[in-house]
Amino acid sequence: MTEYKCMENSLLEIWSEDNYGENTDELLENLTQEDIIKAVNEISYSKVLGIQQDFTKYLGSIERNSSGHIIGAKATYMRFFGKVNISAITEDEIENTSKGSPVDQATLDWEQALIETLTQKLGNSSGYEYYINVAKSFADLSAEAITGDAFVFGAGTAIVFVYVQMMLGRFNFVEQRPGLSSVGICCCFLGLLTCYGVCSGLDLVFSPMHAIIPFSCLASG
């Protein structure tokens, strides 16, 4: 019977004897830099997937000696593959998914745990930089950026309102035009709703980046 494997691509495939179990952990703890360099140069078989692998493709900024052997690298990457359990997705989660394909909660929890592990639980990782890109990264970063700009958007709208008042009205109690200024700014938001409606009618996927459209409308006047 076929054994279930953790589907991932990285240099760890070279040393995994028990599908990343305790034996693999012990082996990795005792590895030296010379062991790693020797394995990358000599081994081309994945013990996890049972196939031939070119492990140099997982390295970046490779350094070689005069004979062409790898003596160092400045970057590497790990790639994990997940399978979404469609049957576990509720109707509410599907309705709230406006940033791409639906994802079940277990997958989102796993991605969050991965982010926390790489950013907080690795202990002393000075001298190293980690770049994490999972399915939920785009939504998280976009939502954070947009939420942080909410105050700026409100302040910008108020400034535009004052500017329109100064240009169209007079500095007295009779010829002020707050209604006209408000209508002008509301036209920007009506244009925004129209854009959303047209894009939805064309079945274009909505993303958090569309929230910058009000800024563009106000900037263009």
Coordinates of C-alpha atoms in Angstrom, one line a residue:
M1 CA 0.0 0.0 0.0
T2 CA 1.3 3.5 -0.9
E3 CA 2.5 5.4 2.1
Y4 CA 1.3 9.0 2.7
K5 CA 4.1 11.6 2.4
C6 CA 4.4 15.2 3.3
M7 CA 4.5 16.9 -0.1
E8 CA 7.3 19.5 0.0
N9 CA 10.4 20.4 -1.9
S10 CA 13.6 21.4 -0.2
L11 CA 17.1 20.1 0.7
L12 CA 15.6 18.2 3.5
E13 CA 14.6 15.5 1.0
I14 CA 18.2 14.4 1.0
W15 CA 18.2 13.3 4.7
S16 CA 14.6 12.2 5.5
E17 CA 14.7 8.5 6.3
D18 CA 11.3 8.3 8.1
N19 CA 9.1 10.9 6.5
Y20 CA 10.5 13.7 8.7
G21 CA 10.2 11.7 11.9
E22 CA 12.4 11.5 15.0
N23 CA 15.3 9.8 13.2
T24 CA 15.4 12.7 10.7
D25 CA 15.4 15.3 13.5
E26 CA 18.4 13.6 15.1
L27 CA 20.2 13.4 11.8
L28 CA 19.7 17.0 11.0
E29 CA 20.9 18.1 14.5
N30 CA 24.2 16.4 13.9
L31 CA 24.8 17.7 10.4
T32 CA 27.9 19.8 9.7
Q33 CA 28.5 22.3 6.9
E34 CA 30.8 19.8 5.2
D35 CA 28.1 17.2 5.3
I36 CA 25.6 19.5 3.7
I37 CA 28.0 20.6 0.9
K38 CA 29.0 17.0 0.2
A39 CA 25.4 15.8 0.0
V40 CA 24.4 18.6 -2.3
N41 CA 27.2 17.8 -4.7
E42 CA 26.9 14.0 -4.6
I43 CA 23.2 13.1 -3.9
S44 CA 20.5 13.4 -6.5
Y45 CA 17.8 11.1 -5.1
S46 CA 14.9 12.3 -2.9
K47 CA 14.3 9.9 -0.1
V48 CA 10.9 11.4 0.5
L49 CA 9.4 11.2 -3.0
G50 CA 11.5 8.3 -4.3
I51 CA 12.6 10.1 -7.5
Q52 CA 15.7 11.7 -8.9
Q53 CA 16.0 15.4 -7.9
D54 CA 18.4 18.2 -8.9
F55 CA 18.8 19.8 -5.5
T56 CA 20.8 22.7 -6.8
K57 CA 17.6 24.2 -8.1
Y58 CA 16.6 24.9 -4.5
L59 CA 19.7 27.1 -4.0
G60 CA 20.4 30.7 -4.9
S61 CA 23.6 32.7 -5.3
I62 CA 25.6 29.4 -5.6
E63 CA 29.4 29.6 -5.2
R64 CA 31.6 27.0 -6.9
N65 CA 35.3 26.2 -6.9
S66 CA 37.5 25.8 -9.9
S67 CA 36.4 22.2 -10.5
G68 CA 32.7 23.3 -10.6
H69 CA 31.7 21.8 -7.2
I70 CA 29.4 23.7 -5.0
I71 CA 31.2 25.2 -2.0
G72 CA 28.4 27.5 -0.7
A73 CA 25.1 29.3 -1.3
K74 CA 23.4 32.4 0.1
A75 CA 19.8 31.3 -0.3
T76 CA 17.5 28.3 -0.4
Y77 CA 13.8 27.8 -0.5
M78 CA 11.2 25.4 0.8
R79 CA 7.9 24.7 -1.0
F80 CA 4.9 23.0 0.7
F81 CA 1.9 21.7 -1.1
G82 CA -1.5 21.7 0.5
K83 CA -4.8 20.1 -0.5
V84 CA -8.0 22.1 0.3
N85 CA -10.8 20.1 1.8
I86 CA -13.7 21.5 -0.3
S87 CA -16.3 19.6 1.7
A88 CA -15.2 21.3 4.9
I89 CA -15.8 24.8 3.6
T90 CA -19.0 26.3 4.8
E91 CA -21.4 28.5 2.8
D92 CA -20.4 31.6 4.9
E93 CA -16.7 31.0 4.2
I94 CA -17.5 30.7 0.4
E95 CA -19.4 34.0 0.5
N96 CA -16.7 35.7 2.4
T97 CA -14.0 34.6 0.0
S98 CA -13.5 37.6 -2.3
K99 CA -9.8 37.2 -2.8
G100 CA -9.4 34.0 -4.9
S101 CA -10.3 30.4 -4.5
P102 CA -12.1 29.2 -1.3
V103 CA -9.9 27.7 1.4
D104 CA -10.9 25.6 4.3
Q105 CA -10.2 26.7 7.9
A106 CA -7.7 23.9 8.5
T107 CA -5.5 25.1 5.6
L108 CA -5.6 28.7 6.9
D109 CA -4.7 27.5 10.4
W110 CA -1.7 25.5 9.0
E111 CA -0.5 28.5 7.1
Q112 CA -0.8 30.7 10.1
A113 CA 1.2 28.2 12.2
L114 CA 3.9 28.1 9.5
I115 CA 4.2 31.9 9.6
E116 CA 4.4 31.9 13.4
T117 CA 7.0 29.2 13.4
L118 CA 9.3 30.9 10.8
T119 CA 8.9 34.3 12.4
Q120 CA 8.8 33.7 16.1
K121 CA 9.7 30.1 17.2
L122 CA 13.0 29.4 15.5
G123 CA 15.1 30.7 18.5
N124 CA 18.4 32.4 17.6
S125 CA 18.1 33.1 13.9
S126 CA 20.3 36.2 13.7
G127 CA 22.1 36.5 10.4
Y128 CA 19.3 34.9 8.4
E129 CA 16.3 36.5 6.6
Y130 CA 13.1 34.7 6.0
Y131 CA 10.6 35.5 3.2
I132 CA 7.3 33.8 3.6
N133 CA 4.7 33.6 0.9
V134 CA 1.6 31.5 1.5
A135 CA -1.9 31.7 0.1
K136 CA -3.2 34.0 2.9
S137 CA -0.2 36.3 2.7
F138 CA -1.7 38.6 0.0
A139 CA -5.0 39.0 1.9
D140 CA -3.3 39.6 5.2
L141 CA -0.8 42.2 3.9
S142 CA -3.4 44.0 1.8
A143 CA -5.9 44.1 4.6
E144 CA -3.3 45.4 7.0
A145 CA -2.2 48.1 4.5
I146 CA -5.8 49.2 3.7
T147 CA -6.8 49.3 7.4
G148 CA -3.8 51.4 8.2
D149 CA -4.7 53.8 5.5
A150 CA -8.3 54.3 6.7
F151 CA -7.4 57.4 8.7
V152 CA -5.4 58.8 5.8
F153 CA -8.4 58.3 3.5
G154 CA -10.7 60.1 5.9
A155 CA -8.3 63.0 6.3
G156 CA -7.8 63.1 2.6
T157 CA -11.5 63.3 1.9
A158 CA -11.8 66.1 4.5
I159 CA -9.0 68.1 2.9
V160 CA -10.5 67.7 -0.6
F161 CA -13.9 68.9 0.9
V162 CA -12.2 72.0 2.3
Y163 CA -10.4 72.7 -1.0
V164 CA -13.6 72.4 -3.0
Q165 CA -15.3 74.8 -0.6
M166 CA -12.6 77.3 -1.0
M167 CA -12.6 77.1 -4.8
L168 CA -16.4 77.1 -5.4
G169 CA -17.6 79.1 -2.4
R170 CA -17.0 82.5 -0.7
F171 CA -15.8 83.3 2.8
N172 CA -19.2 84.5 4.0
F173 CA -22.4 83.0 5.4
V174 CA -24.4 83.4 2.2
E175 CA -22.2 82.0 -0.7
Q176 CA -20.8 78.9 0.9
R177 CA -21.5 75.8 -1.1
P178 CA -21.2 72.7 1.2
G179 CA -23.9 70.9 -0.7
L180 CA -22.2 71.4 -4.1
S181 CA -18.9 70.2 -2.5
S182 CA -20.5 67.1 -1.0
V183 CA -22.1 66.3 -4.4
G184 CA -18.8 66.5 -6.1
I185 CA -17.1 64.2 -3.7
C186 CA -20.1 61.8 -3.8
C187 CA -19.6 61.5 -7.5
C188 CA -16.2 59.9 -6.9
F189 CA -17.9 57.2 -4.7
L190 CA -20.7 56.7 -7.3
G191 CA -18.0 56.1 -9.9
L192 CA -16.4 53.6 -7.5
L193 CA -19.7 51.7 -7.1
T194 CA -20.1 51.7 -10.9
C195 CA -16.6 50.3 -11.3
Y196 CA -17.4 47.5 -8.9
G197 CA -20.7 46.7 -10.6
V198 CA -19.1 46.6 -14.1
C199 CA -16.2 44.4 -12.9
S200 CA -18.6 42.0 -11.1
G201 CA -20.7 41.8 -14.3
L202 CA -17.5 40.8 -16.2
D203 CA -16.8 38.1 -13.5
L204 CA -13.5 39.7 -12.6
V205 CA -12.1 38.6 -9.2
F206 CA -12.2 41.2 -6.5
S207 CA -9.1 41.7 -4.5
P208 CA -8.2 44.0 -1.5
M209 CA -6.1 46.2 -3.9
H210 CA -9.3 47.5 -5.4
A211 CA -9.8 49.5 -2.3
I212 CA -7.2 52.0 -3.6
I213 CA -9.6 53.1 -6.3
P214 CA -11.2 55.8 -4.1
F215 CA -7.8 57.3 -3.6
S216 CA -7.3 57.4 -7.4
C217 CA -10.7 59.0 -7.9
L218 CA -10.0 61.7 -5.4
A219 CA -6.5 62.3 -6.7
S220 CA -7.8 62.8 -10.3
G221 CA -10.4 65.2 -9.1

